[in-house]
mmCIF file of C-alpha atoms in Angstrom:
data_model
loop_
_atom_site.group_PDB
_atom_site.id
_atom_site.type_symbol
_atom_site.label_atom_id
_atom_site.label_comp_id
_atom_site.label_asym_id
_atom_site.label_seq_id
_atom_site.Cartn_x
_atom_site.Cartn_y
_atom_site.Cartn_z
ATOM 1 C CA UNK A 1 0.032 0.107 -0.031
ATOM 2 C CA UNK A 2 1.480 3.423 -0.744
ATOM 3 C CA UNK A 3 2.663 5.248 2.421
ATOM 4 C CA UNK A 4 1.263 8.564 3.147
ATOM 5 C CA UNK A 5 3.256 11.502 4.332
ATOM 6 C CA UNK A 6 3.150 13.713 7.630
ATOM 7 C CA UNK A 7 2.244 17.538 7.446
ATOM 8 C CA UNK A 8 5.224 19.263 6.145
ATOM 9 C CA UNK A 9 6.341 22.654 7.003
ATOM 10 C CA UNK A 10 5.913 22.701 10.539
ATOM 11 C CA UNK A 11 7.659 24.139 13.184
ATOM 12 C CA UNK A 12 7.743 20.940 15.181
ATOM 13 C CA UNK A 13 7.716 17.299 14.827
ATOM 14 C CA UNK A 14 6.147 16.576 17.961
ATOM 15 C CA UNK A 15 4.083 18.372 20.706
ATOM 16 C CA UNK A 16 3.882 16.359 24.158
ATOM 17 C CA UNK A 17 0.549 17.778 25.567
ATOM 18 C CA UNK A 18 0.158 17.265 29.565
ATOM 19 C CA UNK A 19 4.110 17.035 29.959
ATOM 20 C CA UNK A 20 3.906 18.158 33.467
ATOM 21 C CA UNK A 21 1.703 15.403 34.614
ATOM 22 C CA UNK A 22 3.004 12.031 36.030
ATOM 23 C CA UNK A 23 2.364 9.983 32.513
ATOM 24 C CA UNK A 24 3.764 12.976 30.597
ATOM 25 C CA UNK A 25 7.125 13.400 32.119
ATOM 26 C CA UNK A 26 7.937 9.750 31.836
ATOM 27 C CA UNK A 27 6.679 9.849 28.136
ATOM 28 C CA UNK A 28 8.985 12.908 27.898
ATOM 29 C CA UNK A 29 11.693 11.256 29.759
ATOM 30 C CA UNK A 30 11.398 8.318 26.858
ATOM 31 C CA UNK A 31 11.447 10.667 23.726
ATOM 32 C CA UNK A 32 14.585 12.281 25.178
ATOM 33 C CA UNK A 33 16.398 8.887 24.598
ATOM 34 C CA UNK A 34 14.087 7.585 21.480
ATOM 35 C CA UNK A 35 13.474 10.569 19.421
ATOM 36 C CA UNK A 36 16.081 10.616 16.581
ATOM 37 C CA UNK A 37 18.952 12.960 16.270
ATOM 38 C CA UNK A 38 17.523 16.282 15.253
ATOM 39 C CA UNK A 39 13.602 15.903 16.181
ATOM 40 C CA UNK A 40 11.849 18.940 16.692
ATOM 41 C CA UNK A 41 10.135 18.188 20.153
ATOM 42 C CA UNK A 42 8.197 20.788 22.384
ATOM 43 C CA UNK A 43 6.597 20.378 25.705
ATOM 44 C CA UNK A 44 3.275 21.786 26.097
ATOM 45 C CA UNK A 45 0.912 22.575 29.115
ATOM 46 C CA UNK A 46 -1.090 25.070 30.996
ATOM 47 C CA UNK A 47 1.454 26.302 33.061
ATOM 48 C CA UNK A 48 4.982 27.974 31.737
ATOM 49 C CA UNK A 49 6.502 27.447 34.959
ATOM 50 C CA UNK A 50 5.764 23.947 35.663
ATOM 51 C CA UNK A 51 6.864 23.398 32.007
ATOM 52 C CA UNK A 52 10.405 24.946 32.418
ATOM 53 C CA UNK A 53 10.471 22.745 35.599
ATOM 54 C CA UNK A 54 9.801 19.705 33.615
ATOM 55 C CA UNK A 55 12.383 20.556 31.170
ATOM 56 C CA UNK A 56 15.167 21.498 33.971
ATOM 57 C CA UNK A 57 14.487 17.880 35.358
ATOM 58 C CA UNK A 58 15.295 16.353 32.223
ATOM 59 C CA UNK A 59 18.656 17.478 31.825
ATOM 60 C CA UNK A 60 21.006 19.051 29.512
ATOM 61 C CA UNK A 61 19.449 17.090 26.446
ATOM 62 C CA UNK A 62 16.108 18.613 26.547
ATOM 63 C CA UNK A 63 17.499 22.405 27.033
ATOM 64 C CA UNK A 64 16.566 23.066 23.411
ATOM 65 C CA UNK A 65 13.188 21.747 23.524
ATOM 66 C CA UNK A 66 10.625 24.296 23.135
ATOM 67 C CA UNK A 67 7.644 25.326 25.758
ATOM 68 C CA UNK A 68 4.064 25.928 24.448
ATOM 69 C CA UNK A 69 1.506 27.288 26.838
ATOM 70 C CA UNK A 70 -1.960 26.128 26.269
ATOM 71 C CA UNK A 71 -5.119 24.964 28.246
ATOM 72 C CA UNK A 72 -7.381 22.468 27.316
ATOM 73 C CA UNK A 73 -10.192 24.918 27.799
ATOM 74 C CA UNK A 74 -9.090 27.832 25.341
ATOM 75 C CA UNK A 75 -9.748 26.760 21.784
ATOM 76 C CA UNK A 76 -7.595 29.263 19.950
ATOM 77 C CA UNK A 77 -4.467 28.377 21.978
ATOM 78 C CA UNK A 78 -5.000 24.652 21.266
ATOM 79 C CA UNK A 79 -6.099 25.466 17.458
ATOM 80 C CA UNK A 80 -2.490 27.703 17.348
ATOM 81 C CA UNK A 81 -0.512 24.790 18.751
ATOM 82 C CA UNK A 82 -2.058 22.424 16.517
ATOM 83 C CA UNK A 83 -1.310 24.324 13.443
ATOM 84 C CA UNK A 84 2.242 24.087 14.613
ATOM 85 C CA UNK A 85 3.643 20.679 14.632
ATOM 86 C CA UNK A 86 3.199 17.493 12.682
ATOM 87 C CA UNK A 87 2.033 15.422 15.746
ATOM 88 C CA UNK A 88 0.559 16.180 18.727
ATOM 89 C CA UNK A 89 0.623 13.712 21.793
ATOM 90 C CA UNK A 90 -1.532 14.151 24.855
ATOM 91 C CA UNK A 91 -1.500 12.590 28.006
ATOM 92 C CA UNK A 92 -4.348 15.302 29.545
ATOM 93 C CA UNK A 93 -7.360 13.328 30.382
ATOM 94 C CA UNK A 94 -9.971 12.031 31.378
ATOM 95 C CA UNK A 95 -10.299 12.668 27.710
ATOM 96 C CA UNK A 96 -14.093 12.766 28.012
ATOM 97 C CA UNK A 97 -14.027 16.039 29.852
ATOM 98 C CA UNK A 98 -10.829 17.558 28.398
ATOM 99 C CA UNK A 99 -9.734 15.870 25.057
ATOM 100 C CA UNK A 100 -12.348 17.012 22.493
ATOM 101 C CA UNK A 101 -11.398 20.543 21.661
ATOM 102 C CA UNK A 102 -7.683 19.419 21.373
ATOM 103 C CA UNK A 103 -8.673 16.310 19.318
ATOM 104 C CA UNK A 104 -10.808 18.777 17.356
ATOM 105 C CA UNK A 105 -8.015 21.177 16.442
ATOM 106 C CA UNK A 106 -5.793 18.784 15.234
ATOM 107 C CA UNK A 107 -8.610 17.120 12.843
ATOM 108 C CA UNK A 108 -9.031 20.562 11.706
ATOM 109 C CA UNK A 109 -5.109 21.247 11.212
ATOM 110 C CA UNK A 110 -4.387 18.191 9.372
ATOM 111 C CA UNK A 111 -2.035 17.178 12.595
ATOM 112 C CA UNK A 112 -1.722 13.741 13.437
ATOM 113 C CA UNK A 113 -2.724 13.124 16.987
ATOM 114 C CA UNK A 114 -1.986 10.031 19.665
ATOM 115 C CA UNK A 115 -3.654 9.646 23.131
ATOM 116 C CA UNK A 116 -4.150 7.398 26.078
ATOM 117 C CA UNK A 117 -7.736 7.162 26.167
ATOM 118 C CA UNK A 118 -9.428 4.258 27.522
ATOM 119 C CA UNK A 119 -12.633 5.859 27.267
ATOM 120 C CA UNK A 120 -15.223 4.514 24.634
ATOM 121 C CA UNK A 121 -17.533 7.292 24.932
ATOM 122 C CA UNK A 122 -14.734 9.647 24.067
ATOM 123 C CA UNK A 123 -13.763 7.543 21.182
ATOM 124 C CA UNK A 124 -17.770 7.786 19.965
ATOM 125 C CA UNK A 125 -17.799 11.258 20.492
ATOM 126 C CA UNK A 126 -14.692 11.830 18.562
ATOM 127 C CA UNK A 127 -16.066 9.909 15.609
ATOM 128 C CA UNK A 128 -19.302 11.520 15.713
ATOM 129 C CA UNK A 129 -18.100 15.119 15.541
ATOM 130 C CA UNK A 130 -14.621 15.042 13.885
ATOM 131 C CA UNK A 131 -14.410 11.880 11.546
ATOM 132 C CA UNK A 132 -15.046 13.710 8.227
ATOM 133 C CA UNK A 133 -12.784 16.611 9.222
ATOM 134 C CA UNK A 134 -10.112 14.289 9.989
ATOM 135 C CA UNK A 135 -10.727 12.624 6.792
ATOM 136 C CA UNK A 136 -10.809 15.893 4.846
ATOM 137 C CA UNK A 137 -7.668 17.100 6.362
ATOM 138 C CA UNK A 138 -5.506 14.034 6.084
ATOM 139 C CA UNK A 139 -5.356 13.737 9.928
ATOM 140 C CA UNK A 140 -4.495 10.697 11.494
ATOM 141 C CA UNK A 141 -6.254 10.648 14.787
ATOM 142 C CA UNK A 142 -5.270 7.702 17.224
ATOM 143 C CA UNK A 143 -7.046 6.853 19.978
ATOM 144 C CA UNK A 144 -5.911 4.385 22.874
ATOM 145 C CA UNK A 145 -2.007 4.211 21.961
ATOM 146 C CA UNK A 146 -0.573 2.902 25.574
ATOM 147 C CA UNK A 147 -1.523 -0.433 27.332
ATOM 148 C CA UNK A 148 -4.710 0.226 26.402
ATOM 149 C CA UNK A 149 -5.106 -1.167 23.348
ATOM 150 C CA UNK A 150 -1.917 -1.390 21.602
ATOM 151 C CA UNK A 151 -0.977 -4.936 22.704
ATOM 152 C CA UNK A 152 -4.696 -5.844 21.713
ATOM 153 C CA UNK A 153 -5.034 -4.451 18.798
ATOM 154 C CA UNK A 154 -1.418 -5.055 17.240
ATOM 155 C CA UNK A 155 -1.703 -9.061 18.499
ATOM 156 C CA UNK A 156 -4.769 -9.482 16.270
ATOM 157 C CA UNK A 157 -3.579 -7.541 13.458
ATOM 158 C CA UNK A 158 -0.101 -9.617 13.325
ATOM 159 C CA UNK A 159 -2.236 -12.764 13.726
ATOM 160 C CA UNK A 160 -4.278 -11.565 10.876
ATOM 161 C CA UNK A 161 -1.290 -10.725 8.275
ATOM 162 C CA UNK A 162 0.194 -14.537 9.329
ATOM 163 C CA UNK A 163 -3.223 -15.811 7.890
ATOM 164 C CA UNK A 164 -3.034 -13.844 4.926
ATOM 165 C CA UNK A 165 0.874 -15.230 4.368
ATOM 166 C CA UNK A 166 -0.214 -18.561 4.894
ATOM 167 C CA UNK A 167 -3.643 -18.258 3.007
ATOM 168 C CA UNK A 168 -5.626 -19.993 5.966
ATOM 169 C CA UNK A 169 -8.523 -18.112 5.857
ATOM 170 C CA UNK A 170 -10.399 -15.404 7.757
ATOM 171 C CA UNK A 171 -10.228 -15.318 11.675
ATOM 172 C CA UNK A 172 -13.104 -16.738 13.634
ATOM 173 C CA UNK A 173 -12.974 -17.515 17.401
ATOM 174 C CA UNK A 174 -10.182 -15.227 18.957
ATOM 175 C CA UNK A 175 -9.318 -14.753 22.697
ATOM 176 C CA UNK A 176 -6.746 -12.393 24.220
ATOM 177 C CA UNK A 177 -5.619 -13.961 27.825
ATOM 178 C CA UNK A 178 -4.048 -11.219 29.809
ATOM 179 C CA UNK A 179 -1.421 -11.567 32.396
ATOM 180 C CA UNK A 180 0.204 -8.725 33.969
ATOM 181 C CA UNK A 181 2.030 -7.191 37.174
ATOM 182 C CA UNK A 182 0.979 -3.185 37.872
ATOM 183 C CA UNK A 183 -1.133 -1.139 39.837
ATOM 184 C CA UNK A 184 -4.140 1.018 38.729
ATOM 185 C CA UNK A 185 -3.332 4.329 38.135
ATOM 186 C CA UNK A 186 -5.471 7.691 39.288
ATOM 187 C CA UNK A 187 -5.932 8.451 35.989
ATOM 188 C CA UNK A 188 -7.629 5.474 34.329
ATOM 189 C CA UNK A 189 -9.972 5.287 37.836
ATOM 190 C CA UNK A 190 -10.840 9.277 36.701
ATOM 191 C CA UNK A 191 -11.477 8.154 33.163
ATOM 192 C CA UNK A 192 -13.899 5.317 34.608
ATOM 193 C CA UNK A 193 -15.725 8.182 36.613
ATOM 194 C CA UNK A 194 -15.869 10.653 34.033
ATOM 195 C CA UNK A 195 -17.792 8.194 31.972
ATOM 196 C CA UNK A 196 -20.068 7.221 35.183
ATOM 197 C CA UNK A 197 -20.929 10.970 35.494
ATOM 198 C CA UNK A 198 -21.506 11.236 31.839
ATOM 199 C CA UNK A 199 -23.929 8.272 31.753
ATOM 200 C CA UNK A 200 -25.369 10.024 35.218
ATOM 201 C CA UNK A 201 -26.289 12.871 33.324
ATOM 202 C CA UNK A 202 -27.596 10.960 30.236
ATOM 203 C CA UNK A 203 -28.827 7.294 30.489
ATOM 204 C CA UNK A 204 -29.000 6.550 26.875
ATOM 205 C CA UNK A 205 -24.909 6.880 26.836
ATOM 206 C CA UNK A 206 -24.989 3.592 28.985
ATOM 207 C CA UNK A 207 -26.191 2.081 25.894
ATOM 208 C CA UNK A 208 -23.091 3.197 24.020
ATOM 209 C CA UNK A 209 -20.852 1.697 26.597
ATOM 210 C CA UNK A 210 -22.594 -1.297 26.738
ATOM 211 C CA UNK A 211 -22.742 -2.180 23.094
ATOM 212 C CA UNK A 212 -19.909 -4.483 21.769
ATOM 213 C CA UNK A 213 -19.865 -2.626 18.270
ATOM 214 C CA UNK A 214 -20.440 0.864 19.320
ATOM 215 C CA UNK A 215 -17.315 2.048 17.824
ATOM 216 C CA UNK A 216 -17.700 0.423 14.468
ATOM 217 C CA UNK A 217 -17.433 2.555 11.069
ATOM 218 C CA UNK A 218 -20.472 0.739 9.623
ATOM 219 C CA UNK A 219 -23.065 -1.552 12.357
ATOM 220 C CA UNK A 220 -24.485 -2.865 9.317
ATOM 221 C CA UNK A 221 -21.292 -4.657 7.890
ATOM 222 C CA UNK A 222 -20.432 -5.817 11.451
ATOM 223 C CA UNK A 223 -20.220 -9.686 11.772
ATOM 224 C CA UNK A 224 -23.235 -11.507 12.225
ATOM 225 C CA UNK A 225 -21.785 -13.604 15.530
ATOM 226 C CA UNK A 226 -24.329 -12.490 18.138
ATOM 227 C CA UNK A 227 -23.502 -10.075 21.198
ATOM 228 C CA UNK A 228 -20.442 -11.011 23.043
ATOM 229 C CA UNK A 229 -19.879 -10.262 26.665
ATOM 230 C CA UNK A 230 -17.057 -8.994 28.443
ATOM 231 C CA UNK A 231 -17.758 -10.807 31.680
ATOM 232 C CA UNK A 232 -16.040 -13.888 32.279
ATOM 233 C CA UNK A 233 -15.195 -17.132 34.448
ATOM 234 C CA UNK A 234 -14.036 -20.206 32.939
ATOM 235 C CA UNK A 235 -11.385 -23.160 33.075
ATOM 236 C CA UNK A 236 -8.334 -21.584 30.958
ATOM 237 C CA UNK A 237 -8.120 -24.885 29.052
ATOM 238 C CA UNK A 238 -11.504 -24.069 27.562
ATOM 239 C CA UNK A 239 -9.487 -21.395 25.574
ATOM 240 C CA UNK A 240 -6.711 -23.384 24.457
ATOM 241 C CA UNK A 241 -5.408 -27.048 25.904
ATOM 242 C CA UNK A 242 -2.264 -25.687 26.548
ATOM 243 C CA UNK A 243 -3.541 -23.382 29.374
ATOM 244 C CA UNK A 244 -4.215 -24.069 33.028
ATOM 245 C CA UNK A 245 -5.964 -22.912 35.722
ATOM 246 C CA UNK A 246 -8.556 -20.172 35.643
ATOM 247 C CA UNK A 247 -9.328 -17.114 33.638
ATOM 248 C CA UNK A 248 -11.700 -13.936 34.764
ATOM 249 C CA UNK A 249 -13.036 -10.513 33.670
ATOM 250 C CA UNK A 250 -10.476 -8.215 32.520
ATOM 251 C CA UNK A 251 -11.262 -4.898 33.374
ATOM 252 C CA UNK A 252 -10.103 -3.210 30.256
ATOM 253 C CA UNK A 253 -11.775 -5.906 28.043
ATOM 254 C CA UNK A 254 -14.751 -3.779 27.386
ATOM 255 C CA UNK A 255 -12.995 -1.043 25.811
ATOM 256 C CA UNK A 256 -10.044 -3.197 23.972
ATOM 257 C CA UNK A 257 -12.550 -5.546 22.287
ATOM 258 C CA UNK A 258 -14.477 -2.278 20.755
ATOM 259 C CA UNK A 259 -11.012 -0.875 19.706
ATOM 260 C CA UNK A 260 -10.227 -4.267 17.893
ATOM 261 C CA UNK A 261 -13.528 -4.632 16.454
ATOM 262 C CA UNK A 262 -13.292 -1.134 14.911
ATOM 263 C CA UNK A 263 -10.206 -2.105 13.212
ATOM 264 C CA UNK A 264 -11.648 -4.580 11.851
ATOM 265 C CA UNK A 265 -14.398 -2.626 10.054
ATOM 266 C CA UNK A 266 -11.667 0.079 9.072
ATOM 267 C CA UNK A 267 -9.573 -2.557 7.402
ATOM 268 C CA UNK A 268 -12.487 -3.327 5.273
ATOM 269 C CA UNK A 269 -13.603 -5.983 7.618
ATOM 270 C CA UNK A 270 -10.501 -8.166 6.760
ATOM 271 C CA UNK A 271 -10.390 -10.297 9.674
ATOM 272 C CA UNK A 272 -13.558 -11.984 8.530
ATOM 273 C CA UNK A 273 -17.619 -11.834 8.650
ATOM 274 C CA UNK A 274 -17.352 -14.566 11.495
ATOM 275 C CA UNK A 275 -14.518 -12.648 13.706
ATOM 276 C CA UNK A 276 -15.646 -13.313 17.095
ATOM 277 C CA UNK A 277 -12.947 -11.828 19.826
ATOM 278 C CA UNK A 278 -12.911 -11.304 23.380
ATOM 279 C CA UNK A 279 -10.409 -10.813 26.218
ATOM 280 C CA UNK A 280 -10.124 -12.259 29.619
ATOM 281 C CA UNK A 281 -7.486 -12.279 32.279
ATOM 282 C CA UNK A 282 -5.295 -14.918 33.959
ATOM 283 C CA UNK A 283 -6.661 -15.876 37.685
ATOM 284 C CA UNK A 284 -4.032 -18.504 38.391
ATOM 285 C CA UNK A 285 -4.064 -21.997 38.933
ATOM 286 C CA UNK A 286 -3.972 -22.670 42.867
ATOM 287 C CA UNK A 287 -6.961 -24.194 44.870
ATOM 288 C CA UNK A 288 -7.922 -20.676 45.494
ATOM 289 C CA UNK A 289 -7.980 -19.686 41.839
ATOM 290 C CA UNK A 290 -11.940 -20.540 41.158
ATOM 291 C CA UNK A 291 -12.913 -18.433 44.347
ATOM 292 C CA UNK A 292 -10.195 -15.560 43.061
ATOM 293 C CA UNK A 293 -11.717 -15.387 39.323
ATOM 294 C CA UNK A 294 -15.396 -15.212 40.557
ATOM 295 C CA UNK A 295 -14.261 -12.285 42.910
ATOM 296 C CA UNK A 296 -12.683 -10.858 40.481
ATOM 297 C CA UNK A 297 -15.532 -10.885 38.122
ATOM 298 C CA UNK A 298 -18.119 -9.964 40.618
ATOM 299 C CA UNK A 299 -16.137 -7.217 42.112
ATOM 300 C CA UNK A 300 -15.705 -5.614 38.842
ATOM 301 C CA UNK A 301 -19.650 -5.595 38.010
ATOM 302 C CA UNK A 302 -20.494 -4.604 41.617
ATOM 303 C CA UNK A 303 -17.511 -1.823 41.729
ATOM 304 C CA UNK A 304 -18.855 -0.555 38.260
ATOM 305 C CA UNK A 305 -22.519 -0.471 39.582
ATOM 306 C CA UNK A 306 -21.496 1.227 42.918
ATOM 307 C CA UNK A 307 -19.563 4.062 41.272
ATOM 308 C CA UNK A 308 -22.614 4.588 38.704
ATOM 309 C CA UNK A 309 -24.941 4.937 41.719
ATOM 310 C CA UNK A 310 -22.273 7.112 43.566
ATOM 311 C CA UNK A 311 -21.779 9.438 40.432
ATOM 312 C CA UNK A 312 -25.430 10.438 40.190
ATOM 313 C CA UNK A 313 -25.258 12.480 43.442
ATOM 314 C CA UNK A 314 -22.962 15.054 45.057
ATOM 315 C CA UNK A 315 -22.415 13.132 48.144
ATOM 316 C CA UNK A 316 -21.283 10.077 46.306
ATOM 317 C CA UNK A 317 -18.699 12.114 44.146
ATOM 318 C CA UNK A 318 -17.281 13.782 47.208
ATOM 319 C CA UNK A 319 -16.643 10.100 48.724
ATOM 320 C CA UNK A 320 -15.199 8.789 45.501
ATOM 321 C CA UNK A 321 -12.758 11.722 45.590
ATOM 322 C CA UNK A 322 -11.762 10.625 49.222
ATOM 323 C CA UNK A 323 -11.401 6.768 48.580
ATOM 324 C CA UNK A 324 -9.741 6.597 45.035
ATOM 325 C CA UNK A 325 -6.168 7.404 43.863
ATOM 326 C CA UNK A 326 -5.870 11.078 42.530
ATOM 327 C CA UNK A 327 -5.374 11.695 38.940
ATOM 328 C CA UNK A 328 -1.498 12.754 38.360
ATOM 329 C CA UNK A 329 0.005 10.036 40.927
ATOM 330 C CA UNK A 330 1.615 6.660 40.449
ATOM 331 C CA UNK A 331 4.151 4.263 41.803
ATOM 332 C CA UNK A 332 7.747 5.206 42.282
ATOM 333 C CA UNK A 333 10.467 4.242 40.090
ATOM 334 C CA UNK A 334 11.182 0.748 41.492
ATOM 335 C CA UNK A 335 7.914 -0.284 41.275
ATOM 336 C CA UNK A 336 7.505 0.812 37.998
ATOM 337 C CA UNK A 337 10.529 -1.096 36.835
ATOM 338 C CA UNK A 338 9.221 -4.437 38.790
ATOM 339 C CA UNK A 339 5.895 -4.472 36.702
ATOM 340 C CA UNK A 340 5.097 -6.400 33.590
ATOM 341 C CA UNK A 341 2.701 -8.057 31.215
ATOM 342 C CA UNK A 342 2.162 -10.835 28.819
ATOM 343 C CA UNK A 343 -0.693 -10.728 26.453
ATOM 344 C CA UNK A 344 -0.963 -14.015 24.871
ATOM 345 C CA UNK A 345 -3.967 -14.386 21.980
ATOM 346 C CA UNK A 346 -5.207 -17.641 20.689
ATOM 347 C CA UNK A 347 -7.135 -17.659 17.412
ATOM 348 C CA UNK A 348 -8.539 -19.865 14.942
ATOM 349 C CA UNK A 349 -9.472 -19.386 11.110
ATOM 350 C CA UNK A 350 -12.222 -20.566 8.769
ATOM 351 C CA UNK A 351 -9.876 -23.673 7.554
ATOM 352 C CA UNK A 352 -9.122 -24.784 10.996
ATOM 353 C CA UNK A 353 -5.639 -23.358 11.447
ATOM 354 C CA UNK A 354 -4.621 -22.155 14.999
ATOM 355 C CA UNK A 355 -2.451 -19.423 15.506
ATOM 356 C CA UNK A 356 -1.043 -17.639 18.973
ATOM 357 C CA UNK A 357 0.562 -14.139 19.615
ATOM 358 C CA UNK A 358 2.811 -13.153 22.351
ATOM 359 C CA UNK A 359 2.927 -9.168 23.190
ATOM 360 C CA UNK A 360 5.133 -8.802 26.094
ATOM 361 C CA UNK A 361 7.067 -6.461 27.932
ATOM 362 C CA UNK A 362 8.684 -5.061 31.040
ATOM 363 C CA UNK A 363 7.661 -2.431 33.358
ATOM 364 C CA UNK A 364 4.475 -1.517 34.703
ATOM 365 C CA UNK A 365 1.592 -1.256 32.001
ATOM 366 C CA UNK A 366 -0.106 1.688 32.983
ATOM 367 C CA UNK A 367 3.184 3.547 33.346
ATOM 368 C CA UNK A 368 6.674 2.444 32.029
ATOM 369 C CA UNK A 369 5.402 0.340 29.469
ATOM 370 C CA UNK A 370 2.709 2.878 28.008
ATOM 371 C CA UNK A 371 5.356 5.715 27.968
ATOM 372 C CA UNK A 372 7.275 3.616 25.437
ATOM 373 C CA UNK A 373 4.188 2.598 23.558
ATOM 374 C CA UNK A 374 2.840 6.203 23.500
ATOM 375 C CA UNK A 375 5.923 7.545 22.656
ATOM 376 C CA UNK A 376 6.975 5.235 19.987
ATOM 377 C CA UNK A 377 3.240 6.002 18.813
ATOM 378 C CA UNK A 378 4.060 9.657 18.382
ATOM 379 C CA UNK A 379 7.294 9.334 16.617
ATOM 380 C CA UNK A 380 5.789 6.504 14.242
ATOM 381 C CA UNK A 381 3.104 9.262 13.077
ATOM 382 C CA UNK A 382 5.873 11.846 12.996
ATOM 383 C CA UNK A 383 8.493 10.011 10.696
ATOM 384 C CA UNK A 384 7.219 6.990 9.088
ATOM 385 C CA UNK A 385 5.506 6.353 5.704
ATOM 386 C CA UNK A 386 1.919 4.688 6.966
ATOM 387 C CA UNK A 387 -0.913 3.404 5.013
ATOM 388 C CA UNK A 388 -2.955 6.236 3.139
ATOM 389 C CA UNK A 389 -5.689 6.398 5.712
ATOM 390 C CA UNK A 390 -6.867 9.264 7.667
ATOM 391 C CA UNK A 391 -9.783 9.794 10.226
ATOM 392 C CA UNK A 392 -10.161 8.848 13.740
ATOM 393 C CA UNK A 393 -8.301 5.674 13.699
ATOM 394 C CA UNK A 394 -6.898 2.971 15.845
ATOM 395 C CA UNK A 395 -3.261 1.894 16.557
ATOM 396 C CA UNK A 396 -3.237 -1.229 13.814
ATOM 397 C CA UNK A 397 -5.299 0.678 11.343
ATOM 398 C CA UNK A 398 -3.238 3.895 11.419
ATOM 399 C CA UNK A 399 0.230 2.567 11.863
ATOM 400 C CA UNK A 400 0.416 -1.170 11.585
ATOM 401 C CA UNK A 401 3.657 -3.337 11.007
ATOM 402 C CA UNK A 402 5.559 0.194 11.270
ATOM 403 C CA UNK A 403 4.476 0.221 14.722
ATOM 404 C CA UNK A 404 5.183 -3.406 15.428
ATOM 405 C CA UNK A 405 8.511 -3.130 14.111
ATOM 406 C CA UNK A 406 9.322 0.079 16.332
ATOM 407 C CA UNK A 407 7.977 -1.721 19.309
ATOM 408 C CA UNK A 408 10.098 -5.078 18.860
ATOM 409 C CA UNK A 409 13.343 -2.662 18.360
ATOM 410 C CA UNK A 410 12.370 -1.125 21.849
ATOM 411 C CA UNK A 411 12.889 -5.132 23.236
ATOM 412 C CA UNK A 412 8.924 -5.654 23.336
ATOM 413 C CA UNK A 413 8.297 -8.921 22.240
ATOM 414 C CA UNK A 414 5.617 -9.032 19.693
ATOM 415 C CA UNK A 415 5.456 -12.700 17.819
ATOM 416 C CA UNK A 416 3.233 -15.190 16.263
ATOM 417 C CA UNK A 417 3.182 -18.798 15.791
ATOM 418 C CA UNK A 418 1.083 -21.325 13.968
ATOM 419 C CA UNK A 419 0.159 -24.309 16.287
#
């Protein structure tokens, strides 16, 4: 496929918006070592003083990086910032509260964009409001460029590429099993709260969140395979005989599966009309594993229900403020380095062929690994020849094998084997 070019004649190659936040600083630190020599990078945020302090903390290598002051509530400043750069990478969430003005500014300016959203309602709104604008301008608006949802999206995409090379037919039953060590970030929890509050104000929004194909580019073309559930509690060997123990509900399945299904649609439903995709999480294989699995599955459901109820009243919101981790906070360096994740995806094709993809990396998934995933996404959009595709996209549909190659070079494992 012919490659697309990035916007030319821009002052910067990449602007990192939200550089003074916890994940923003980690991403800036990563870009400092990963960006090619001569890359024109700027740090952006609403406080000139905090931006200067962040740049100073990065050391002499960042001394030439420019600072751009812009607030998510200032459309004129966001438009001016978007017009100065080839790519905007943003860590400022919850995106449902703060993200649409910047995304819209990038769509209008023909500026590529990458974020970390795990909020299906935000992506739905972005598609509704800015899809055609981005298509017209040539902007690649790429959501979910962190642990949510690059490992999921690229794993299935790379299996698909293997099936094409082997001529083994279309994808059918496909299940990702998540193994990980890492904490839940305050930003992720705040994103969940933002969606609950949004639904509390407009109950019809819950249907968007609940529907497995709510991010599809054309619902009439989606696979007719029923309505898959993101709830899980099962023996692991029901997925593949090589697995032992139990699996349970994966908290990010509801988001990741929508992204993967959108990729299928954006690629012309290339995965197949019988493509059935779900995600689960490993619950271990000890004698207590069934109870652990059941507790996790039930706890997620109960937690979402409780959060939805509390979000409807001011007292409930104040209570959540007191008991939940604060946005912009995170684990120390030792804890970040001790984290890891492995995603194993099992797929069967229409010819009966079986494949397994493994996507793994060291570092806390939501922090250290995400900084690498987001940083490389921004660099990929800024410097690589990519498919001729614009609009509100997914990581695989926007960057595909170019991003896979970049992540492999960082030391991440991304491999597909035919079983």
